[in-house]
Every structure is written in structure tokens, then in C-alpha cells.
PDB file of C-alpha atoms and ligand atoms in Angstrom:
ATOM      1  CA  UNK A   1       4.538  -4.727  12.114  1.00 96.00           C
ATOM      2  CA  UNK A   2       1.979  -2.719  10.222  1.00 97.00           C
ATOM      3  CA  UNK A   3      -0.105  -4.708   7.763  1.00 98.00           C
ATOM      4  CA  UNK A   4       0.081  -1.844   5.273  1.00 97.00           C
ATOM      5  CA  UNK A   5      -2.416  -1.007   2.595  1.00 97.00           C
ATOM      6  CA  UNK A   6      -1.031   1.928   0.665  1.00 97.00           C
ATOM      7  CA  UNK A   7       0.218   5.616   1.308  1.00 97.00           C
ATOM      8  CA  UNK A   8      -1.068   8.847  -0.528  1.00 97.00           C
ATOM      9  CA  UNK A   9       2.483  11.094  -0.137  1.00 96.00           C
ATOM     10  CA  UNK A  10       0.478  14.239  -0.132  1.00 96.00           C
ATOM     11  CA  UNK A  11      -3.305  14.936  -0.121  1.00 96.00           C
ATOM     12  CA  UNK A  12      -5.137  18.216   0.401  1.00 94.00           C
ATOM     13  CA  UNK A  13      -8.472  16.669   0.549  1.00 92.00           C
ATOM     14  CA  UNK A  14      -8.088  13.969   3.646  1.00 95.00           C
ATOM     15  CA  UNK A  15      -7.236  16.667   6.177  1.00 96.00           C
ATOM     16  CA  UNK A  16      -9.512  19.772   5.938  1.00 93.00           C
ATOM     17  CA  UNK A  17      -7.335  22.612   5.245  1.00 94.00           C
ATOM     18  CA  UNK A  18      -4.090  20.600   5.535  1.00 97.00           C
ATOM     19  CA  UNK A  19      -1.500  18.894   3.249  1.00 98.00           C
ATOM     20  CA  UNK A  20      -1.211  15.389   4.652  1.00 98.00           C
ATOM     21  CA  UNK A  21       0.288  12.177   4.104  1.00 98.00           C
ATOM     22  CA  UNK A  22      -2.227   9.187   4.280  1.00 98.00           C
ATOM     23  CA  UNK A  23      -1.643   5.783   5.321  1.00 98.00           C
ATOM     24  CA  UNK A  24      -3.732   2.951   4.770  1.00 98.00           C
ATOM     25  CA  UNK A  25      -4.229   0.152   6.628  1.00 98.00           C
ATOM     26  CA  UNK A  26      -5.247  -3.432   5.318  1.00 98.00           C
ATOM     27  CA  UNK A  27      -8.066  -5.118   7.341  1.00 97.00           C
ATOM     28  CA  UNK A  28     -11.651  -4.138   8.691  1.00 98.00           C
ATOM     29  CA  UNK A  29     -14.087  -5.614  10.698  1.00 97.00           C
ATOM     30  CA  UNK A  30     -17.207  -4.162   8.224  1.00 98.00           C
ATOM     31  CA  UNK A  31     -18.168  -5.693   4.913  1.00 97.00           C
ATOM     32  CA  UNK A  32     -20.167  -2.560   3.680  1.00 96.00           C
ATOM     33  CA  UNK A  33     -22.183  -3.238   0.650  1.00 95.00           C
ATOM     34  CA  UNK A  34     -20.565  -0.154  -0.979  1.00 94.00           C
ATOM     35  CA  UNK A  35     -16.993  -0.675  -0.075  1.00 94.00           C
ATOM     36  CA  UNK A  36     -14.699   1.249  -2.320  1.00 89.00           C
ATOM     37  CA  UNK A  37     -11.440  -0.384  -0.604  1.00 91.00           C
ATOM     38  CA  UNK A  38     -12.368  -3.879  -0.999  1.00 91.00           C
ATOM     39  CA  UNK A  39      -8.596  -4.817  -1.710  1.00 92.00           C
ATOM     40  CA  UNK A  40      -7.541  -3.194   1.639  1.00 94.00           C
ATOM     41  CA  UNK A  41     -10.235  -5.909   3.446  1.00 95.00           C
ATOM     42  CA  UNK A  42      -7.757  -8.924   3.299  1.00 90.00           C
ATOM     43  CA  UNK A  43      -4.295  -9.873   2.400  1.00 92.00           C
ATOM     44  CA  UNK A  44      -0.986  -9.258   3.841  1.00 93.00           C
ATOM     45  CA  UNK A  45       1.828  -6.624   3.398  1.00 95.00           C
ATOM     46  CA  UNK A  46       3.715  -6.606   6.229  1.00 96.00           C
ATOM     47  CA  UNK A  47       6.428  -3.932   6.757  1.00 97.00           C
ATOM     48  CA  UNK A  48       8.050  -2.372   9.980  1.00 97.00           C
ATOM     49  CA  UNK A  49       6.833   0.845  11.185  1.00 97.00           C
ATOM     50  CA  UNK A  50      10.184   2.238  10.680  1.00 97.00           C
ATOM     51  CA  UNK A  51       9.783   2.235   6.955  1.00 98.00           C
ATOM     52  CA  UNK A  52       6.758   4.520   7.301  1.00 98.00           C
ATOM     53  CA  UNK A  53       8.128   6.558   9.798  1.00 98.00           C
ATOM     54  CA  UNK A  54      10.972   7.301   7.475  1.00 98.00           C
ATOM     55  CA  UNK A  55       8.275   8.463   4.765  1.00 98.00           C
ATOM     56  CA  UNK A  56       6.823  10.702   7.203  1.00 98.00           C
ATOM     57  CA  UNK A  57      10.213  11.949   8.199  1.00 98.00           C
ATOM     58  CA  UNK A  58      11.233  12.611   4.287  1.00 97.00           C
ATOM     59  CA  UNK A  59       8.008  14.307   3.783  1.00 96.00           C
ATOM     60  CA  UNK A  60       7.551  16.322   7.018  1.00 94.00           C
ATOM     61  CA  UNK A  61       8.586  19.642   5.538  1.00 95.00           C
ATOM     62  CA  UNK A  62       5.735  19.282   2.880  1.00 96.00           C
ATOM     63  CA  UNK A  63       2.946  18.363   4.939  1.00 98.00           C
ATOM     64  CA  UNK A  64       1.502  19.205   8.135  1.00 98.00           C
ATOM     65  CA  UNK A  65      -0.910  16.288   8.827  1.00 98.00           C
ATOM     66  CA  UNK A  66      -0.625  12.342   8.704  1.00 98.00           C
ATOM     67  CA  UNK A  67      -4.367  10.589   7.983  1.00 98.00           C
ATOM     68  CA  UNK A  68      -4.498   6.998   9.127  1.00 98.00           C
ATOM     69  CA  UNK A  69      -7.226   5.275   6.967  1.00 98.00           C
ATOM     70  CA  UNK A  70      -7.995   1.747   5.570  1.00 95.00           C
ATOM     71  CA  UNK A  71      -9.598  -0.448   5.995  1.00 95.00           C
ATOM     72  CA  UNK A  72      -9.826   0.371   9.581  1.00 98.00           C
ATOM     73  CA  UNK A  73      -6.591   1.724  11.513  1.00 98.00           C
ATOM     74  CA  UNK A  74      -7.827   0.703  14.804  1.00 98.00           C
ATOM     75  CA  UNK A  75      -7.887  -3.012  14.225  1.00 97.00           C
ATOM     76  CA  UNK A  76      -3.892  -2.699  14.090  1.00 98.00           C
ATOM     77  CA  UNK A  77      -3.543  -0.823  17.507  1.00 98.00           C
ATOM     78  CA  UNK A  78       0.082  -0.957  18.097  1.00 98.00           C
ATOM     79  CA  UNK A  79       1.354   0.099  14.718  1.00 98.00           C
ATOM     80  CA  UNK A  80      -1.315   2.815  14.768  1.00 98.00           C
ATOM     81  CA  UNK A  81      -0.437   4.233  18.226  1.00 98.00           C
ATOM     82  CA  UNK A  82       3.357   4.022  17.318  1.00 98.00           C
ATOM     83  CA  UNK A  83       2.893   5.868  14.062  1.00 98.00           C
ATOM     84  CA  UNK A  84       0.563   8.555  15.458  1.00 98.00           C
ATOM     85  CA  UNK A  85       3.324   8.702  18.480  1.00 98.00           C
ATOM     86  CA  UNK A  86       6.033   9.452  15.821  1.00 98.00           C
ATOM     87  CA  UNK A  87       3.627  11.838  13.848  1.00 98.00           C
ATOM     88  CA  UNK A  88       3.264  14.196  17.000  1.00 98.00           C
ATOM     89  CA  UNK A  89       6.719  14.022  17.890  1.00 98.00           C
ATOM     90  CA  UNK A  90       7.349  15.094  14.457  1.00 98.00           C
ATOM     91  CA  UNK A  91       5.037  18.182  14.962  1.00 98.00           C
ATOM     92  CA  UNK A  92       2.376  16.905  12.653  1.00 98.00           C
ATOM     93  CA  UNK A  93      -1.236  16.652  13.276  1.00 98.00           C
ATOM     94  CA  UNK A  94      -2.803  13.460  13.378  1.00 98.00           C
ATOM     95  CA  UNK A  95      -6.290  12.544  11.888  1.00 98.00           C
ATOM     96  CA  UNK A  96      -7.680   9.023  11.774  1.00 98.00           C
ATOM     97  CA  UNK A  97     -10.577   7.859   9.611  1.00 98.00           C
ATOM     98  CA  UNK A  98     -12.417   5.131  11.433  1.00 98.00           C
ATOM     99  CA  UNK A  99     -15.688   2.807  11.200  1.00 98.00           C
ATOM    100  CA  UNK A 100     -16.311   3.298  14.937  1.00 98.00           C
ATOM    101  CA  UNK A 101     -15.887  -0.345  15.770  1.00 98.00           C
ATOM    102  CA  UNK A 102     -13.241   0.121  18.329  1.00 98.00           C
ATOM    103  CA  UNK A 103     -14.490   2.604  21.101  1.00 98.00           C
ATOM    104  CA  UNK A 104     -12.017   1.405  23.737  1.00 98.00           C
ATOM    105  CA  UNK A 105      -9.075   1.888  21.366  1.00 98.00           C
ATOM    106  CA  UNK A 106     -10.392   5.380  20.214  1.00 98.00           C
ATOM    107  CA  UNK A 107     -10.533   6.386  23.881  1.00 98.00           C
ATOM    108  CA  UNK A 108      -6.968   5.064  24.522  1.00 98.00           C
ATOM    109  CA  UNK A 109      -5.467   6.922  21.704  1.00 98.00           C
ATOM    110  CA  UNK A 110      -7.435  10.020  22.693  1.00 98.00           C
ATOM    111  CA  UNK A 111      -6.484   9.959  26.144  1.00 97.00           C
ATOM    112  CA  UNK A 112      -2.772   9.845  25.181  1.00 98.00           C
ATOM    113  CA  UNK A 113      -3.452  12.762  23.006  1.00 98.00           C
ATOM    114  CA  UNK A 114      -2.513  11.300  20.150  1.00 98.00           C
ATOM    115  CA  UNK A 115      -5.601  12.260  18.076  1.00 98.00           C
ATOM    116  CA  UNK A 116      -6.279  15.864  16.559  1.00 98.00           C
ATOM    117  CA  UNK A 117      -8.949  14.639  14.308  1.00 98.00           C
ATOM    118  CA  UNK A 118     -11.287  11.895  14.170  1.00 98.00           C
ATOM    119  CA  UNK A 119     -13.408  10.843  11.077  1.00 98.00           C
ATOM    120  CA  UNK A 120     -16.042   8.747  12.238  1.00 98.00           C
ATOM    121  CA  UNK A 121     -18.501   6.987   9.813  1.00 98.00           C
ATOM    122  CA  UNK A 122     -22.016   6.886  10.626  1.00 98.00           C
ATOM    123  CA  UNK A 123     -23.090   4.440   7.870  1.00 98.00           C
ATOM    124  CA  UNK A 124     -26.890   4.607   9.173  1.00 98.00           C
ATOM    125  CA  UNK A 125     -29.451   5.510  12.143  1.00 98.00           C
ATOM    126  CA  UNK A 126     -27.791   4.408  14.995  1.00 97.00           C
ATOM    127  CA  UNK A 127     -31.364   3.678  16.435  1.00 96.00           C
ATOM    128  CA  UNK A 128     -31.608   1.333  13.672  1.00 96.00           C
ATOM    129  CA  UNK A 129     -29.493  -1.646  14.394  1.00 97.00           C
ATOM    130  CA  UNK A 130     -30.872  -3.833  11.527  1.00 97.00           C
ATOM    131  CA  UNK A 131     -30.274  -1.293   8.664  1.00 96.00           C
ATOM    132  CA  UNK A 132     -26.688  -0.937  10.355  1.00 98.00           C
ATOM    133  CA  UNK A 133     -26.246  -4.563  10.251  1.00 98.00           C
ATOM    134  CA  UNK A 134     -27.666  -4.855   6.470  1.00 97.00           C
ATOM    135  CA  UNK A 135     -24.885  -2.239   5.297  1.00 97.00           C
ATOM    136  CA  UNK A 136     -22.020  -2.963   7.335  1.00 98.00           C
ATOM    137  CA  UNK A 137     -22.647  -7.266   7.855  1.00 97.00           C
ATOM    138  CA  UNK A 138     -22.045  -6.696  11.612  1.00 98.00           C
ATOM    139  CA  UNK A 139     -25.088  -7.479  13.835  1.00 95.00           C
ATOM    140  CA  UNK A 140     -24.021  -5.137  16.951  1.00 96.00           C
ATOM    141  CA  UNK A 141     -22.382  -2.502  14.720  1.00 98.00           C
ATOM    142  CA  UNK A 142     -24.936   0.208  15.784  1.00 98.00           C
ATOM    143  CA  UNK A 143     -24.419  -0.371  19.394  1.00 98.00           C
ATOM    144  CA  UNK A 144     -20.686  -0.165  19.100  1.00 98.00           C
ATOM    145  CA  UNK A 145     -20.441   2.664  17.043  1.00 98.00           C
ATOM    146  CA  UNK A 146     -22.688   4.453  19.247  1.00 97.00           C
ATOM    147  CA  UNK A 147     -20.269   4.160  22.312  1.00 98.00           C
ATOM    148  CA  UNK A 148     -17.482   5.434  19.670  1.00 98.00           C
ATOM    149  CA  UNK A 149     -19.605   8.545  19.047  1.00 97.00           C
ATOM    150  CA  UNK A 150     -20.571   9.146  22.603  1.00 96.00           C
ATOM    151  CA  UNK A 151     -16.787   9.073  23.964  1.00 97.00           C
ATOM    152  CA  UNK A 152     -15.734  11.319  20.785  1.00 97.00           C
ATOM    153  CA  UNK A 153     -18.118  13.759  21.409  1.00 95.00           C
ATOM    154  CA  UNK A 154     -16.873  14.593  24.784  1.00 94.00           C
ATOM    155  CA  UNK A 155     -13.460  14.101  23.836  1.00 96.00           C
ATOM    156  CA  UNK A 156     -10.736  16.911  23.022  1.00 94.00           C
ATOM    157  CA  UNK A 157     -10.066  16.329  19.682  1.00 97.00           C
ATOM    158  CA  UNK A 158     -11.904  17.544  16.718  1.00 97.00           C
ATOM    159  CA  UNK A 159     -14.758  15.419  15.450  1.00 97.00           C
ATOM    160  CA  UNK A 160     -16.098  15.051  11.732  1.00 97.00           C
ATOM    161  CA  UNK A 161     -18.853  12.770  11.406  1.00 98.00           C
ATOM    162  CA  UNK A 162     -19.518  11.390   7.908  1.00 98.00           C
ATOM    163  CA  UNK A 163     -22.359   9.384   5.962  1.00 98.00           C
ATOM    164  CA  UNK A 164     -22.229   7.913   2.513  1.00 97.00           C
ATOM    165  CA  UNK A 165     -25.199   8.190   0.497  1.00 98.00           C
ATOM    166  CA  UNK A 166     -26.521   5.968  -2.283  1.00 97.00           C
ATOM    167  CA  UNK A 167     -30.272   5.495  -3.552  1.00 96.00           C
ATOM    168  CA  UNK A 168     -32.048   2.832  -1.932  1.00 93.00           C
ATOM    169  CA  UNK A 169     -29.610   2.486   0.915  1.00 94.00           C
ATOM    170  CA  UNK A 170     -29.185   5.522   2.685  1.00 96.00           C
ATOM    171  CA  UNK A 171     -31.097   8.612   1.654  1.00 97.00           C
ATOM    172  CA  UNK A 172     -32.848  11.925   2.927  1.00 97.00           C
ATOM    173  CA  UNK A 173     -34.998  10.077   5.543  1.00 97.00           C
ATOM    174  CA  UNK A 174     -31.819   8.361   7.101  1.00 97.00           C
ATOM    175  CA  UNK A 175     -29.940  11.644   6.807  1.00 98.00           C
ATOM    176  CA  UNK A 176     -32.775  13.379   8.837  1.00 97.00           C
ATOM    177  CA  UNK A 177     -32.938  10.505  11.374  1.00 97.00           C
ATOM    178  CA  UNK A 178     -29.038  10.774  11.595  1.00 98.00           C
ATOM    179  CA  UNK A 179     -28.696  14.584  12.037  1.00 97.00           C
ATOM    180  CA  UNK A 180     -31.686  14.618  14.492  1.00 96.00           C
ATOM    181  CA  UNK A 181     -29.752  12.113  16.624  1.00 95.00           C
ATOM    182  CA  UNK A 182     -26.621  14.367  16.677  1.00 95.00           C
ATOM    183  CA  UNK A 183     -28.571  17.402  17.653  1.00 91.00           C
ATOM    184  CA  UNK A 184     -26.430  19.368  20.066  1.00 87.00           C
ATOM    185  CA  UNK A 185     -23.060  18.110  18.729  1.00 88.00           C
ATOM    186  CA  UNK A 186     -20.642  20.552  18.251  1.00 87.00           C
ATOM    187  CA  UNK A 187     -18.338  19.028  15.325  1.00 92.00           C
ATOM    188  CA  UNK A 188     -19.097  18.736  11.571  1.00 96.00           C
ATOM    189  CA  UNK A 189     -21.530  16.555   9.651  1.00 97.00           C
ATOM    190  CA  UNK A 190     -20.198  15.575   6.150  1.00 98.00           C
ATOM    191  CA  UNK A 191     -22.781  14.056   3.731  1.00 98.00           C
ATOM    192  CA  UNK A 192     -20.665  12.147   0.923  1.00 97.00           C
ATOM    193  CA  UNK A 193     -21.561  11.014  -2.267  1.00 97.00           C
ATOM    194  CA  UNK A 194     -21.247   7.377  -2.639  1.00 94.00           C
ATOM    195  CA  UNK A 195     -18.911   5.957  -5.427  1.00 89.00           C
ATOM    196  CA  UNK A 196     -20.088   2.246  -6.622  1.00 86.00           C
ATOM    197  CA  UNK A 197     -20.297   0.230  -9.637  1.00 84.00           C
ATOM    198  CA  UNK A 198     -23.562  -1.219  -8.680  1.00 88.00           C
ATOM    199  CA  UNK A 199     -25.629   1.184  -6.596  1.00 93.00           C
ATOM    200  CA  UNK A 200     -27.273   4.189  -7.930  1.00 94.00           C
ATOM    201  CA  UNK A 201     -25.948   7.520  -6.546  1.00 95.00           C
ATOM    202  CA  UNK A 202     -27.811  10.549  -6.000  1.00 97.00           C
ATOM    203  CA  UNK A 203     -27.674  13.910  -8.217  1.00 96.00           C
ATOM    204  CA  UNK A 204     -25.542  16.924  -6.783  1.00 97.00           C
ATOM    205  CA  UNK A 205     -29.088  18.660  -6.224  1.00 97.00           C
ATOM    206  CA  UNK A 206     -30.417  15.622  -4.252  1.00 98.00           C
ATOM    207  CA  UNK A 207     -27.325  15.820  -2.023  1.00 98.00           C
ATOM    208  CA  UNK A 208     -27.319  19.410  -1.629  1.00 97.00           C
ATOM    209  CA  UNK A 209     -31.098  18.988  -0.293  1.00 97.00           C
ATOM    210  CA  UNK A 210     -30.063  16.485   2.075  1.00 98.00           C
ATOM    211  CA  UNK A 211     -27.136  18.725   3.266  1.00 97.00           C
ATOM    212  CA  UNK A 212     -29.939  21.469   4.121  1.00 97.00           C
ATOM    213  CA  UNK A 213     -32.048  19.165   5.811  1.00 96.00           C
ATOM    214  CA  UNK A 214     -29.126  18.407   8.190  1.00 97.00           C
ATOM    215  CA  UNK A 215     -28.382  22.060   8.562  1.00 96.00           C
ATOM    216  CA  UNK A 216     -31.422  22.358  10.164  1.00 95.00           C
ATOM    217  CA  UNK A 217     -30.392  20.229  13.045  1.00 95.00           C
ATOM    218  CA  UNK A 218     -26.912  20.877  12.825  1.00 96.00           C
ATOM    219  CA  UNK A 219     -24.472  23.621  13.195  1.00 93.00           C
ATOM    220  CA  UNK A 220     -21.634  22.893  10.687  1.00 95.00           C
ATOM    221  CA  UNK A 221     -22.766  20.745   7.540  1.00 97.00           C
ATOM    222  CA  UNK A 222     -20.658  19.975   4.244  1.00 97.00           C
ATOM    223  CA  UNK A 223     -21.421  17.967   1.383  1.00 97.00           C
ATOM    224  CA  UNK A 224     -18.807  15.943  -0.837  1.00 96.00           C
ATOM    225  CA  UNK A 225     -19.518  15.485  -4.370  1.00 96.00           C
ATOM    226  CA  UNK A 226     -18.029  14.473  -7.577  1.00 94.00           C
ATOM    227  CA  UNK A 227     -19.409  17.625  -9.220  1.00 94.00           C
ATOM    228  CA  UNK A 228     -18.175  20.180  -6.471  1.00 94.00           C
ATOM    229  CA  UNK A 229     -15.957  18.632  -4.174  1.00 92.00           C
ATOM    230  CA  UNK A 230     -16.425  19.779  -0.321  1.00 93.00           C
ATOM    231  CA  UNK A 231     -18.613  22.753   0.161  1.00 95.00           C
ATOM    232  CA  UNK A 232     -19.707  24.189   3.547  1.00 94.00           C
ATOM    233  CA  UNK A 233     -23.434  24.743   3.743  1.00 92.00           C
ATOM    234  CA  UNK A 234     -23.461  26.307   7.217  1.00 83.00           C
ATOM    235  CA  UNK A 235     -20.922  26.849   9.919  1.00 71.00           C
ATOM    236  CA  UNK A 236     -21.336  28.388  13.258  1.00 60.00           C
ATOM    237  CA  UNK A 237     -24.703  28.771  15.035  1.00 50.00           C
ATOM    238  CA  UNK A 238     -27.923  28.238  13.149  1.00 51.00           C
TER     239      UNK A 238
HETATM  240  S1  LIG B 301     -15.684   0.579   7.104  1.00 78.20           S
HETATM  241 FE1  LIG B 301     -15.021   1.250   4.932  1.00 78.20          FE
HETATM  242  S2  LIG B 301     -13.239   0.024   4.471  1.00 78.20           S
HETATM  243 FE2  LIG B 301     -14.419  -1.281   5.993  1.00 78.20          FE
HETATM  244  S3  LIG B 301     -15.970  -2.404   4.830  1.00 78.20           S
HETATM  245 FE3  LIG B 301     -17.001  -0.270   5.234  1.00 78.20          FE
HETATM  246  S4  LIG B 301     -16.378   1.003   3.636  1.00 78.20           S
HETATM  247 FE4  LIG B 301     -14.779  -0.702   3.368  1.00 78.20          FE
END
């Protein structure tokens, strides 16, 4: 059974360059101060995996990937692993969005080659556990996410690392620290404009400037803003 949070039948935004079905899992170990998916953090809507499998089967001629999102999909490891196996057996790519709090489970699925792309949130500089805790509400979050990052950098799936920015929470200084710490990493780093009713957001130009700062350290940087969607600032060697 999966504690099901919802579905987007076809999205062109959630798996770069691919049409994807997005499946949301309920539950998350974090309580981020800017969470946009608060309705998925608790509650129960238990359904059998076969219902989701039927949806994947019906959609597979229209999509080329399935993205598991949440909440935190790795919190429900058995249904996640079952549905990822089903998607792969159906010839589809598997993408998973994660907060990185379950490194052993990421490794377990990675070693079974059930991940094509991992979208890993880095919510604050990983060498600043206090800040990480302030944002996520979880004391050891930075330490655990560091383990997920370390494994994922050496795994043979695509890795996209993402940071969401808000004024007074995570801005240019933190982006510079995160990008510096990621130096040498050959995946993509995405800086995302946050959306919140109670936090102040950055302008397009401010986010673009953060992207340019990150691009001085990293080979592949993108920004995602309300104004212009997803933009590539650099890709390939600097
Ligand atoms: S990790 Fe994502 S779903 Fe979980 S609380 Fe944070 S923003 Fe919300």
C-alpha cells in the first residue's frame, strides 16, 4: 500500500527534457519553514500499488518518465521500490525528488539500478548544521543529507542538486558556500525561486546573479524562476 498524495498525469516540468507522470507520496521527516506541500506532510490515503501501476500502464505511450515526489518518497520505501521497478520494466525513466534524509535507501535503489535521475534538495550549506536545522526542523539533517550527497555523486544515475532561495533565509552568501562545497561535482545545480505566502522572494535579477555566482564554481548551473521558467546559465566546462 502507498500513502498516496496525488498525481500529475503528464508534466513537462518535472523531468528535464521529458514528458513525465508525477506521483506524490505523503509524509516527510522535515518541516521546512517554506514548505509548499504542507497538505502532504500528514494524513492517510492508502491505496494499492496496482492502482498506480494501472495509471502508469495507461499513460506509458504519452510519457517517457515517472517522477516520484512528495512529501518524501523514500519514507515509503517498499511502495517506492515496487513502483520504480514497474516503471523501469515498462521502459520508462525513473526520477526521484528527495530531501536526502534516507541515504541507505537511496543507495539500495541506486544499486538496483532503479534510479535514472535523483533530484536532491540541499536546503542550506551542509557545513552549517544549525542553519539546516532552523530550515528543516531536524537536528541531524545536514549530516545525513551529506551522506546522501556523497553516495549520489559517485552513483551511476544523473544527479541534480537543488536549492530554494528566499530573502532572509537562503540567499547569495549561502549559494556561494553551497556551490563552493559542490566544486568538482559533475551533475547540475539548480537554484529555484521560492514560493511562499509569508516569506519574501528574490527578483529575477537577484536569482540570476546567484546563478552566475554558482557558475563560477560549477560546470552546469540552471535557475528556475516564475518569470522565465528553467534557464541554463552554463553547461559543460567552464
Ligand atoms: S522536504 Fe519538501 S515536502 Fe518535506 S517539509 Fe521540506 S519542503 Fe516540505
